[in-house]
Short mmCIF file of C-alpha atoms in Angstrom, two decimals:
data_model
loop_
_atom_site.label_atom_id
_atom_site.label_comp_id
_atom_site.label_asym_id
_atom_site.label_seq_id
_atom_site.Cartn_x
_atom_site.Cartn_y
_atom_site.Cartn_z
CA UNK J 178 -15.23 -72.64 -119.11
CA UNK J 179 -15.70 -70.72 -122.06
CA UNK J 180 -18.07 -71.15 -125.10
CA UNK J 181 -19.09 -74.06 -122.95
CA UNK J 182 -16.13 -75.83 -123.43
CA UNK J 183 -13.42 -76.86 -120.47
CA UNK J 184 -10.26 -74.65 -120.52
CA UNK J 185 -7.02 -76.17 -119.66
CA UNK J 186 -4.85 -74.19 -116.69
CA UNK J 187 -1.14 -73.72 -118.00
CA UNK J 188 2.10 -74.77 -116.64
CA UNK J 189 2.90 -71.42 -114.65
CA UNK J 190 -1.30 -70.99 -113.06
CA UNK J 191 -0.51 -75.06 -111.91
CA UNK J 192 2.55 -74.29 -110.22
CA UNK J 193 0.62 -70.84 -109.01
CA UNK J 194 -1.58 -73.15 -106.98
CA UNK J 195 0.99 -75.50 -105.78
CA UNK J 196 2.86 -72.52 -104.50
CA UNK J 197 -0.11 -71.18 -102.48
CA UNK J 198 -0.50 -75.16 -100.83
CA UNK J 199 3.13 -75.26 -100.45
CA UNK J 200 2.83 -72.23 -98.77
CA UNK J 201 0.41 -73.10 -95.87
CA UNK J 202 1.35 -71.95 -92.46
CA UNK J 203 3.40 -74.76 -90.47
CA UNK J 204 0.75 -73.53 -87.51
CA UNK J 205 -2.36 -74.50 -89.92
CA UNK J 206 -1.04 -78.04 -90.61
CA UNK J 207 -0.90 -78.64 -86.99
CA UNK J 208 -4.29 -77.47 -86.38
CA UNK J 209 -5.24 -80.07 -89.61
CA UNK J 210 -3.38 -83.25 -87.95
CA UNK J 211 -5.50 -83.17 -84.50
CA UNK J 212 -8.33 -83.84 -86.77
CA UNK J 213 -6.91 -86.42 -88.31
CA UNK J 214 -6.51 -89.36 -85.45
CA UNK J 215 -5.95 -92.14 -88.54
CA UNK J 216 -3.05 -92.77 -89.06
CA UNK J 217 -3.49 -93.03 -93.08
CA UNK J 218 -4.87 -90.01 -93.33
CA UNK J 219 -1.64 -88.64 -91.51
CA UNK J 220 0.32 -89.72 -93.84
CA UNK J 221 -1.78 -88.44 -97.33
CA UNK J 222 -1.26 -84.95 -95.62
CA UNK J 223 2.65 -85.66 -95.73
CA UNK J 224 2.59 -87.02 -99.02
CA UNK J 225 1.40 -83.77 -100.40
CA UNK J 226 4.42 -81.99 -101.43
CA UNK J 227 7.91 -81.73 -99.44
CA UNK J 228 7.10 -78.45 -97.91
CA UNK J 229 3.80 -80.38 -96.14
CA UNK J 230 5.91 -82.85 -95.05
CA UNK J 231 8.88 -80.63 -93.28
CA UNK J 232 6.28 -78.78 -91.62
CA UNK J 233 4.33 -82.01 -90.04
CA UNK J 234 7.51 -82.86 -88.52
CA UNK J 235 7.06 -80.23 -85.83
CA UNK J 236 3.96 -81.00 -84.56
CA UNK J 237 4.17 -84.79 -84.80
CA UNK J 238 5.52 -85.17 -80.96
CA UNK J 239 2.49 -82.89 -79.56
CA UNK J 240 -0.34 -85.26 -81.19
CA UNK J 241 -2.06 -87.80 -79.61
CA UNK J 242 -0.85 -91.41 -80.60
CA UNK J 243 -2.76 -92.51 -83.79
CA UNK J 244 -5.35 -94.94 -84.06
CA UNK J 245 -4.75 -98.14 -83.90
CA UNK J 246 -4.26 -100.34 -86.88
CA UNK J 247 -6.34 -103.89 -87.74
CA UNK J 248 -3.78 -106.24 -89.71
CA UNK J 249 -5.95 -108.42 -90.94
CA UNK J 250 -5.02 -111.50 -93.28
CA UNK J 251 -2.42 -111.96 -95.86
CA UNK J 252 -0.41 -108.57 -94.67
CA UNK J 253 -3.71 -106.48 -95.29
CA UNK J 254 -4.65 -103.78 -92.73
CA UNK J 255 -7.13 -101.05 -91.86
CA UNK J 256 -8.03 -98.17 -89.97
CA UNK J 257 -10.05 -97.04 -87.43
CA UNK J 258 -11.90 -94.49 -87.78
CA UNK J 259 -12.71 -91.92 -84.79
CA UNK J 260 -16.87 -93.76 -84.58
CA UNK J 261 -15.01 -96.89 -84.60
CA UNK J 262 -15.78 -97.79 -88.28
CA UNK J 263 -12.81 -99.36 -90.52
CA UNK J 264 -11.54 -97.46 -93.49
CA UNK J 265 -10.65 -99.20 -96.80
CA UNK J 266 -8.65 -101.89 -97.00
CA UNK J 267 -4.79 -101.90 -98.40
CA UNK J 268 -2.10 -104.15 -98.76
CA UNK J 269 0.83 -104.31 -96.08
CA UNK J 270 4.26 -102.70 -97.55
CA UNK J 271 6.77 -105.41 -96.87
CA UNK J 272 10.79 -105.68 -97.94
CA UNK J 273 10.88 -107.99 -101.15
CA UNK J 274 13.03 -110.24 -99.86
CA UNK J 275 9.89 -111.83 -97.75
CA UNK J 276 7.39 -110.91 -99.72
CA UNK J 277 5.46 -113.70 -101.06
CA UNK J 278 1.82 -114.54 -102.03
CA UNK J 279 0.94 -116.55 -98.98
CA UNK J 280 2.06 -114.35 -96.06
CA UNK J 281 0.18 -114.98 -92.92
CA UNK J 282 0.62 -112.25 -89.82
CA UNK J 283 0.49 -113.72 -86.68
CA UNK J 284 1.47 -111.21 -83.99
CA UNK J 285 2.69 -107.62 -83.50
CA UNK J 286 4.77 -105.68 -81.26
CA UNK J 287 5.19 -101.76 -81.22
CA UNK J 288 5.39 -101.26 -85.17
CA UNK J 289 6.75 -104.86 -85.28
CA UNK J 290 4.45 -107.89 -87.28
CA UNK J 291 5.79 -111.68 -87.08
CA UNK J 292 5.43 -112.91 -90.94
CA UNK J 293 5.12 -116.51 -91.49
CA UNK J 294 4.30 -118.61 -94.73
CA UNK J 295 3.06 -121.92 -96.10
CA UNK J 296 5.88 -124.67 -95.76
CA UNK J 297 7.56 -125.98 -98.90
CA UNK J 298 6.49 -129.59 -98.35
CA UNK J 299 2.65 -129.37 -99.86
CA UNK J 300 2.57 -132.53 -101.52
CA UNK J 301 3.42 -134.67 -97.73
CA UNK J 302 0.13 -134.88 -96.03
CA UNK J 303 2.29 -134.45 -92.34
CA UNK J 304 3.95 -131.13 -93.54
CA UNK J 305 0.98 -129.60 -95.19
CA UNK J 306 -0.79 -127.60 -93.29
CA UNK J 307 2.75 -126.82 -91.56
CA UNK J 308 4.74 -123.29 -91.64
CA UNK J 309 7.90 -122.72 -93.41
CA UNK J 310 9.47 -119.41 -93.27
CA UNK J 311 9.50 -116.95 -90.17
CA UNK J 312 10.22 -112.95 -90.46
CA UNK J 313 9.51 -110.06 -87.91
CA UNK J 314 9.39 -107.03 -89.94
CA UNK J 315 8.70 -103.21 -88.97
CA UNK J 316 6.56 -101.36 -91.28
CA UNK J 317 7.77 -98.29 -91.00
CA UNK J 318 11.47 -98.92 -91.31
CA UNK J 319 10.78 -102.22 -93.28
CA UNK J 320 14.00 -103.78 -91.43
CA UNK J 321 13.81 -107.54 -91.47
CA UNK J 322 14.72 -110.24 -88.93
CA UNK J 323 14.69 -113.93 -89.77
CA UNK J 324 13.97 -116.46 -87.35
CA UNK J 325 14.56 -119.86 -87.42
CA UNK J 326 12.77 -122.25 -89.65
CA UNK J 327 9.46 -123.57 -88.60
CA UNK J 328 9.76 -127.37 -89.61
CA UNK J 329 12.08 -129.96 -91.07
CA UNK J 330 15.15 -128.67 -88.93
CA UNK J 331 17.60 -131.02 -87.53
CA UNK J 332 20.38 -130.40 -85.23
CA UNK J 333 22.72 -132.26 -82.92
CA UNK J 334 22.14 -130.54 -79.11
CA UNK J 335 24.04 -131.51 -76.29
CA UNK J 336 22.00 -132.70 -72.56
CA UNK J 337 22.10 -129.32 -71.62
CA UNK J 338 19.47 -128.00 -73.85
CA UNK J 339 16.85 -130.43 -72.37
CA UNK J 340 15.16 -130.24 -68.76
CA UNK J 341 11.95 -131.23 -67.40
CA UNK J 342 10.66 -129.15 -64.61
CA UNK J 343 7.51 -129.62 -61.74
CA UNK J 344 4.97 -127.59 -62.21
CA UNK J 345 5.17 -125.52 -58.66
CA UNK J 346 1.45 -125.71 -57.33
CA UNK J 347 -0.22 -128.05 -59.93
CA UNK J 348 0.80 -131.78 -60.35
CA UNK J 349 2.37 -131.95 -63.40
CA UNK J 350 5.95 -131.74 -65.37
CA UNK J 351 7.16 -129.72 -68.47
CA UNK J 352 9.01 -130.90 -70.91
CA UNK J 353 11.90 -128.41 -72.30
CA UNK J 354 14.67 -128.85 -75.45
CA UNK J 355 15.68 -127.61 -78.13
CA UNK J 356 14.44 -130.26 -80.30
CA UNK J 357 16.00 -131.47 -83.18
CA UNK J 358 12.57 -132.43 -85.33
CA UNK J 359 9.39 -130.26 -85.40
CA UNK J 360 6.65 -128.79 -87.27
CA UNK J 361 4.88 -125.85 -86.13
CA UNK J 362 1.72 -123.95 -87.29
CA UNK J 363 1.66 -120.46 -85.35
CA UNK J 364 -1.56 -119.64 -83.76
CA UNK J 365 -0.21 -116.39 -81.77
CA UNK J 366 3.56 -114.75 -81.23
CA UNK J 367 4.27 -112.17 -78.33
CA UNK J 368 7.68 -110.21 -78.19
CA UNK J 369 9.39 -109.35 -74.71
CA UNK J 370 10.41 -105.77 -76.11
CA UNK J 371 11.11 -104.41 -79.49
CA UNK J 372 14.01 -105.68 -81.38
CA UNK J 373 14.87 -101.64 -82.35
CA UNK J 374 15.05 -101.20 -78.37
CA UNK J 375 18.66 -102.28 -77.71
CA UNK J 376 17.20 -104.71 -75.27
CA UNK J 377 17.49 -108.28 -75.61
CA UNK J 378 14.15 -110.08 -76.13
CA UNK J 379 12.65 -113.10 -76.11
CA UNK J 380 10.18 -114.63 -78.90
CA UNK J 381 7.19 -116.97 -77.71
CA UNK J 382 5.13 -118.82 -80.04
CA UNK J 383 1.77 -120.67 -79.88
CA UNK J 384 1.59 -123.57 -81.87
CA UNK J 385 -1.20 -126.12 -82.88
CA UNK J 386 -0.40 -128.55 -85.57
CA UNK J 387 -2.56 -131.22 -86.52
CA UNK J 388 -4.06 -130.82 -83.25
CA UNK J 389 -0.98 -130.78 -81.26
CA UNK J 390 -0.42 -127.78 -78.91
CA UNK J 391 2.49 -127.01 -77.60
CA UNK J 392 4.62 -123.68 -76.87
CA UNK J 393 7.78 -122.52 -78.56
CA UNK J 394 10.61 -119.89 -77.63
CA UNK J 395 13.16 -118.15 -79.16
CA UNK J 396 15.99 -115.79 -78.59
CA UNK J 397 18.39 -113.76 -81.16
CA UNK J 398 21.37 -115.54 -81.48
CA UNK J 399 20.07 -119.58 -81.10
CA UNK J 400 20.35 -121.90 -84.01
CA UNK J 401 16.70 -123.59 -83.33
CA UNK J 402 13.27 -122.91 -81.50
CA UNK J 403 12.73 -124.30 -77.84
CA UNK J 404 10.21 -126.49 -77.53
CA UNK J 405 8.13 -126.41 -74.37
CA UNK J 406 4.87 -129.54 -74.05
CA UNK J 407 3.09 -131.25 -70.88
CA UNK J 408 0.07 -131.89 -70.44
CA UNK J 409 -0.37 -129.01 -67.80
CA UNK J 410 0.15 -126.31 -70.48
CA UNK J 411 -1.05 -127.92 -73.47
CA UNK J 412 -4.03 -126.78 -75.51
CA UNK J 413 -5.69 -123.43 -76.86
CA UNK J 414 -3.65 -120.66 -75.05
CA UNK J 415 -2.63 -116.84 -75.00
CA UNK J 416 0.56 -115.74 -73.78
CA UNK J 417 1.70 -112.50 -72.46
CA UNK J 418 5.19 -111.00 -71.09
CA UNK J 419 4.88 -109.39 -68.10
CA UNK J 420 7.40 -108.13 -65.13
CA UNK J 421 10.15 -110.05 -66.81
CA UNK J 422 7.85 -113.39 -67.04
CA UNK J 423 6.04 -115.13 -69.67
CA UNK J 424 2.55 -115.77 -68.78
CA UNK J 425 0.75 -118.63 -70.03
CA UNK J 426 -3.25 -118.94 -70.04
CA UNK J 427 -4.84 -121.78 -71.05
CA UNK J 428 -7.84 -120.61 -72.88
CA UNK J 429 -10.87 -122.58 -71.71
CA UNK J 430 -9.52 -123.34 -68.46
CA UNK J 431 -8.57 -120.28 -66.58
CA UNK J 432 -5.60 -121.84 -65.72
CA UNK J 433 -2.91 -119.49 -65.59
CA UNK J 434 1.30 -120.04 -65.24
CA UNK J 435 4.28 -118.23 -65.00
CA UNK J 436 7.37 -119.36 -66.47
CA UNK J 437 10.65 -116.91 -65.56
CA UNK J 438 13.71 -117.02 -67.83
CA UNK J 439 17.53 -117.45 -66.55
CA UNK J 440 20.07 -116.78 -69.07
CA UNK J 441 23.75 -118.28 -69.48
CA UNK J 442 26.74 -118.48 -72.11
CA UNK J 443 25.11 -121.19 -73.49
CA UNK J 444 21.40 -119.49 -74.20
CA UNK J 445 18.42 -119.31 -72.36
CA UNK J 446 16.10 -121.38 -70.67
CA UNK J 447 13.14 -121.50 -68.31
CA UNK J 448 14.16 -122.36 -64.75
CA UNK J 449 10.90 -122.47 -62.91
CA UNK J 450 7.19 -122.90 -63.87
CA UNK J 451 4.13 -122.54 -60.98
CA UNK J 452 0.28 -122.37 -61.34
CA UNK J 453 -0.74 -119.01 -59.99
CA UNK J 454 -4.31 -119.07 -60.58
CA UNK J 455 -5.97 -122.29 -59.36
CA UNK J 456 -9.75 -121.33 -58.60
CA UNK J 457 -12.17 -119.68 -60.81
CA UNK J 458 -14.00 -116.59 -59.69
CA UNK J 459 -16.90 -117.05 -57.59
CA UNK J 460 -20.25 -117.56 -59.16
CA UNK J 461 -19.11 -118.40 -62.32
CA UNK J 462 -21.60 -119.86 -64.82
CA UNK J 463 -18.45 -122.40 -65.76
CA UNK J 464 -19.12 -124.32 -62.74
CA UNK J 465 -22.66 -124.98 -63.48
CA UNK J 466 -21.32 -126.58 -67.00
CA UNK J 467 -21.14 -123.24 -69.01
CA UNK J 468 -18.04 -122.97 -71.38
CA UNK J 469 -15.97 -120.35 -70.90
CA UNK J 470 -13.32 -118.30 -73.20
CA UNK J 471 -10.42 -116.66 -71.54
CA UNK J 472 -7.48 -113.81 -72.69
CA UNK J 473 -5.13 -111.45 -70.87
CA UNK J 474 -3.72 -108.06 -71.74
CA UNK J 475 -1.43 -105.76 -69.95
CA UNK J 476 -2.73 -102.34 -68.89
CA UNK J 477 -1.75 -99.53 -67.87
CA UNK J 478 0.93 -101.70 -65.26
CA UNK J 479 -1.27 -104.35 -65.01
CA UNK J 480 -2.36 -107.91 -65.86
CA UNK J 481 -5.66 -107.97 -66.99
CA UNK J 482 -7.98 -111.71 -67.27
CA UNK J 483 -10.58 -111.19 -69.68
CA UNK J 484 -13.43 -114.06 -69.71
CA UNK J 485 -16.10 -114.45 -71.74
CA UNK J 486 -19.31 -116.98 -70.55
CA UNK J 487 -21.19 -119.12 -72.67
CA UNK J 488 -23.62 -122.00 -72.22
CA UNK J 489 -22.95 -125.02 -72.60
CA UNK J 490 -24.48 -125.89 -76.19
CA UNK J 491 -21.54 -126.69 -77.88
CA UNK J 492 -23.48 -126.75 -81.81
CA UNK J 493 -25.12 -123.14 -81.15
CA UNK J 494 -23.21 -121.37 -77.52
CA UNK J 495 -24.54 -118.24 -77.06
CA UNK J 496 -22.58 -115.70 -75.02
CA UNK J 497 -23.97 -115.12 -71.05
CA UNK J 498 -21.81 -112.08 -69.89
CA UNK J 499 -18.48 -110.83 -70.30
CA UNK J 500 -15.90 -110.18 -66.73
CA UNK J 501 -12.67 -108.44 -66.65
CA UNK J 502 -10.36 -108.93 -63.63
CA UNK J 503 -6.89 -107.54 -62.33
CA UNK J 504 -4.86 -110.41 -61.36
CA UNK J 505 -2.45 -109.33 -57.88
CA UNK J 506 0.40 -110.91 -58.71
CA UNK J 507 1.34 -110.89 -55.18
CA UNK J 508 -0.07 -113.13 -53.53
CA UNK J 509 -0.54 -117.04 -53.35
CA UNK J 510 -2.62 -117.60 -55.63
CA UNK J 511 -2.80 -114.49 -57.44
CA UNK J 512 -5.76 -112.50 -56.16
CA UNK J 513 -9.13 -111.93 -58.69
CA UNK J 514 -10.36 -107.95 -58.37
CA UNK J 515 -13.29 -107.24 -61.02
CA UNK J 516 -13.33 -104.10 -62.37
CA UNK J 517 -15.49 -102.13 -64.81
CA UNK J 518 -14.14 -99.73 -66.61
CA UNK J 519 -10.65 -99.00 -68.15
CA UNK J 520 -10.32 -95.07 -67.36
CA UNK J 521 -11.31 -94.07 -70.89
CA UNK J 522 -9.35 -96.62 -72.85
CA UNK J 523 -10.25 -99.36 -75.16
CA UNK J 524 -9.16 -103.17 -75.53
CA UNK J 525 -8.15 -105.13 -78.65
CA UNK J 526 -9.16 -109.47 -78.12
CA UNK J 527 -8.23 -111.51 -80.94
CA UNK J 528 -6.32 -114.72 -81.28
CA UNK J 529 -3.36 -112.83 -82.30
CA UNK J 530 -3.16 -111.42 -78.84
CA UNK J 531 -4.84 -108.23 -76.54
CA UNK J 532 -3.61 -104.63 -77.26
CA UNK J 533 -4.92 -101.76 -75.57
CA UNK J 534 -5.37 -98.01 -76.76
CA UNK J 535 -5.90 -94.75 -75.21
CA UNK J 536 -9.02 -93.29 -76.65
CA UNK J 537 -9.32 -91.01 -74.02
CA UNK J 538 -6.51 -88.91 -76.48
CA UNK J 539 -8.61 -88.64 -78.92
CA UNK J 540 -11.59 -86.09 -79.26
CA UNK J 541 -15.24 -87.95 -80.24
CA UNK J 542 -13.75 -91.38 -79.46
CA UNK J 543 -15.54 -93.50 -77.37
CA UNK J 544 -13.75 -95.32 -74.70
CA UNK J 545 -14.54 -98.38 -72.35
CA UNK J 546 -14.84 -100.49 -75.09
CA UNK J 547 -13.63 -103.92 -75.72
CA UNK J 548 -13.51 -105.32 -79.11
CA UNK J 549 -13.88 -108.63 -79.94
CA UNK J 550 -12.59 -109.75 -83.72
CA UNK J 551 -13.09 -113.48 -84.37
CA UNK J 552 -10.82 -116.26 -83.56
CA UNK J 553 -10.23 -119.77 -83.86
CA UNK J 554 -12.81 -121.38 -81.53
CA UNK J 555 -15.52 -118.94 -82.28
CA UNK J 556 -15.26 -117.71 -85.92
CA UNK J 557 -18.31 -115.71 -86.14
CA UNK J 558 -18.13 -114.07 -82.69
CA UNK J 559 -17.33 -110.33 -83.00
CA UNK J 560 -18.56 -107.48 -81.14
CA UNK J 561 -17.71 -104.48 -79.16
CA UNK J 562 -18.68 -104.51 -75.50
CA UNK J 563 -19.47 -101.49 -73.18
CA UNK J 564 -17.41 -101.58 -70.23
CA UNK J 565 -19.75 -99.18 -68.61
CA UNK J 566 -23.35 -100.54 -69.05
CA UNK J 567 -22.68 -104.24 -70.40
CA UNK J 568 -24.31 -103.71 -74.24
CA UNK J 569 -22.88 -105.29 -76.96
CA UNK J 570 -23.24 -103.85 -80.60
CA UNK J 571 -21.92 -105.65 -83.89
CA UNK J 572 -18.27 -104.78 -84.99
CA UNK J 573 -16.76 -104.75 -88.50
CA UNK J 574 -19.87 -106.91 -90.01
CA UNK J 575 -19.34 -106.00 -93.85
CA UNK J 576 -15.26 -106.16 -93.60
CA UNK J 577 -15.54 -109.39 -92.04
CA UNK J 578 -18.18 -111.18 -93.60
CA UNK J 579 -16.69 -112.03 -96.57
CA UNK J 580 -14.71 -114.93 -94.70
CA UNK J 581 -17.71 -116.30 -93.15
CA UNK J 582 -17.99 -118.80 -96.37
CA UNK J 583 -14.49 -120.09 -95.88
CA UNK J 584 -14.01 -122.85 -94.14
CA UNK J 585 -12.98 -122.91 -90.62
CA UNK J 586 -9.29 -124.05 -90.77
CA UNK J 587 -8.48 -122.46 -93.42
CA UNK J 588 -9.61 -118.99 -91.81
CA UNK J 589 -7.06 -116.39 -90.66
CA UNK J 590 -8.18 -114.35 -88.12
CA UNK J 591 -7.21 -110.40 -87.49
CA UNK J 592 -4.58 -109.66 -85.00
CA UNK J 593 -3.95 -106.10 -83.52
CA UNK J 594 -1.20 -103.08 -84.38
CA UNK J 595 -0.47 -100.25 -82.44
CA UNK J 596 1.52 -97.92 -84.86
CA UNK J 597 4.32 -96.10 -83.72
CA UNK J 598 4.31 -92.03 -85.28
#
């Protein structure tokens, strides 16, 4: 400043001082990235200037995996922060060819989201509150995979694409086929493996519209979704692949079934279905009429049941306690094992399915946690619970509340991202 008034640097002092930033040791940007655990912030460092970004490259495989990433509605997302607050808000980057106005995310899968939006049929009362279009995309490479439409689709199968199978240990039948009529609203989609992987994989969709629940697959290379229904398997649920099966929990019922896949010329299909958790775990406040609120993740190698107890006031439920099990998939019914604690890591519940992350990675990050973001059956019901000691503390109360004055179903509810670096 001079005579009180601002001076203005020239061209050759600007490019002076991008010279000395460009010029930063490779071995001081590394020591810069392990305090930066978002994954946002990762990339601003990048973004800097070319010579920032060449010299990330070689420290990127010796950091600890970034945070993990809330997608929350219409293709928005957010950060975590190392204390566990979120970080502003910004839209999703997504190709243009499915880019739209209504997007709606509704499952993830290592850098993978599952896109859907609003069908094209507003104006018939039947296909309104229906899906239309169905995408995966990855974020980071912004390839894009089309699925199958979600309603109005009518084909001509032969016999082969329809079975009905007993449900092994429970008293009912499933209905299979690749149906030539539906609608479908997705509630949840899981992925068998990454479509990048070179692996085939298998697509499995939750679907209530208009009240009806029923469960839909897909595989790369069919013409149509596969509808599965009975009244075994129907209703609120959250699905999870594990050990080459798809796992099926029925969410208020802790009813749990595993369906494994055969595969022919002709496509897929599931060839056996049994009920592998029949009992509830002893003392459980369900069997004295509480209501009870049920989700799996896998961990570390396992199959994780995650139940949440409430009483039995339907108008105003108020949570009792919250029990994690290990289900042994080895035995006859699979065995219950309660555990309390996850070994330093933290677990994602939403109704866009379970993740889990390894805080443990990261410095200052507390661990043991399980957060709960709100889902369909209890909209208001978020919070992060201690593994360790059994408190419960509010999570993501300002993000969140601005949906609270929405109505119910017309609320979309978060699901979970773990980024890949």
């Amino acid at each position: 400043m001079l005579d009180g008034m601002p001076q203005t640097k020239s061209r050759s002092e600007s490019d002076e001082g991008v010279l000395l930033w460009a010029g930063l040791q490779p071995d001081i940007l590394g020591v810069v990235l392990r305090f930066l655990p978002c994954l946002a912030d990762r990339a601003r460092l990048r973004s800097v200037c070319r010579q920032w970004r060449v010299g990330v490259q070689g420290h990127i495989h010796m950091l600890p995996p970034p945070l993990p990433i809330l997608v929350l509605p219409e293709f928005k997302f957010s950060s975590l922060s190392e204390n566990g607050e979120l970080m502003p808000v910004r839209r999703v980057p997504v190709p243009k060819e499915v880019a739209a106005d209504d997007l709606r995310c509704v499952g993830s899968f290592d850098g993978w989201l599952v896109g859907v939006t609003p069908s094209k049929k507003r104006n018939d009362k039947y296909y309104r509150d229906g899906d239309g279009e169905c995408f995966l995309v990855n974020v980071f490479s912004r390839k894009v995979i089309r699925l199958p439409q979600l309603s109005s689709m009518r084909y001509n199968f032969s016999a082969h694409l329809r079975k009905t199978l007993r449900v092994i240990n429970g008293s009912g039948e499933i209905d299979f086929c690749a149906n030539d009529m539906y609608t479908m609203s997705l509630c949840q989609v899981v992925i068998s493996a990454a479509p990048d992987s070179g692996s085939k994989y298998i697509v499995a969709a939750s679907s209530n519209h208009q009240g009806l629940e029923q469960l839909f697959l897909w595989q790369p290379g069919m013409m149509s979704w596969h509808v599965c229904s009975g009244v075994d398997i129907d209703g609120p649920k959250d699905l999870a692949f594990y050990q080459g099966k798809l796992y099926v929990l029925l969410r208020h019922r802790t009813r749990l079934f595993s369906c494994e896949l055969e595969e022919d010329d002709r496509g897929f299909m599931v060839s056996r279905v049994e009920r592998c958790l029949t009992e509830l775990p002893y003392d459980h406040p369900y069997q004295e009429g509480g209501a009870i609120s049920c989700n799996m993740v896998v961990w570390h190698g396992e199959l994780l049941l995650i139940i949440r107890h409430y009483t039995d006031n339907f108008r105003n439920r108020q949570l009792l306690k919250v029990q994690v099990f290990t289900l042994d998939v080895n035995t006859n019914p699979y065995g219950l094992t309660e555990i309390h604690s996850f070994s330093g890591d933290c677990i994602f519940v939403g109704s866009g399915g379970c993740k889990s992350f390894p805080a443990s990675l990261h410095d200052g990050v507390e661990g043991d946690l399980i957060y709960f973001v709100p889902d369909d059956w209890k909209p208001r019901d978020r919070f992060v619970y201690s593994m360790r000691d059994g408190r419960m503390r509010p999570f993501a109360a300002k993000l969140l509340a601005c949906y609270f004055d929405v109505p119910q179903e017309n609320l979309d509810f978060p699901v979970w991202l773990l980024p890949s670096q």
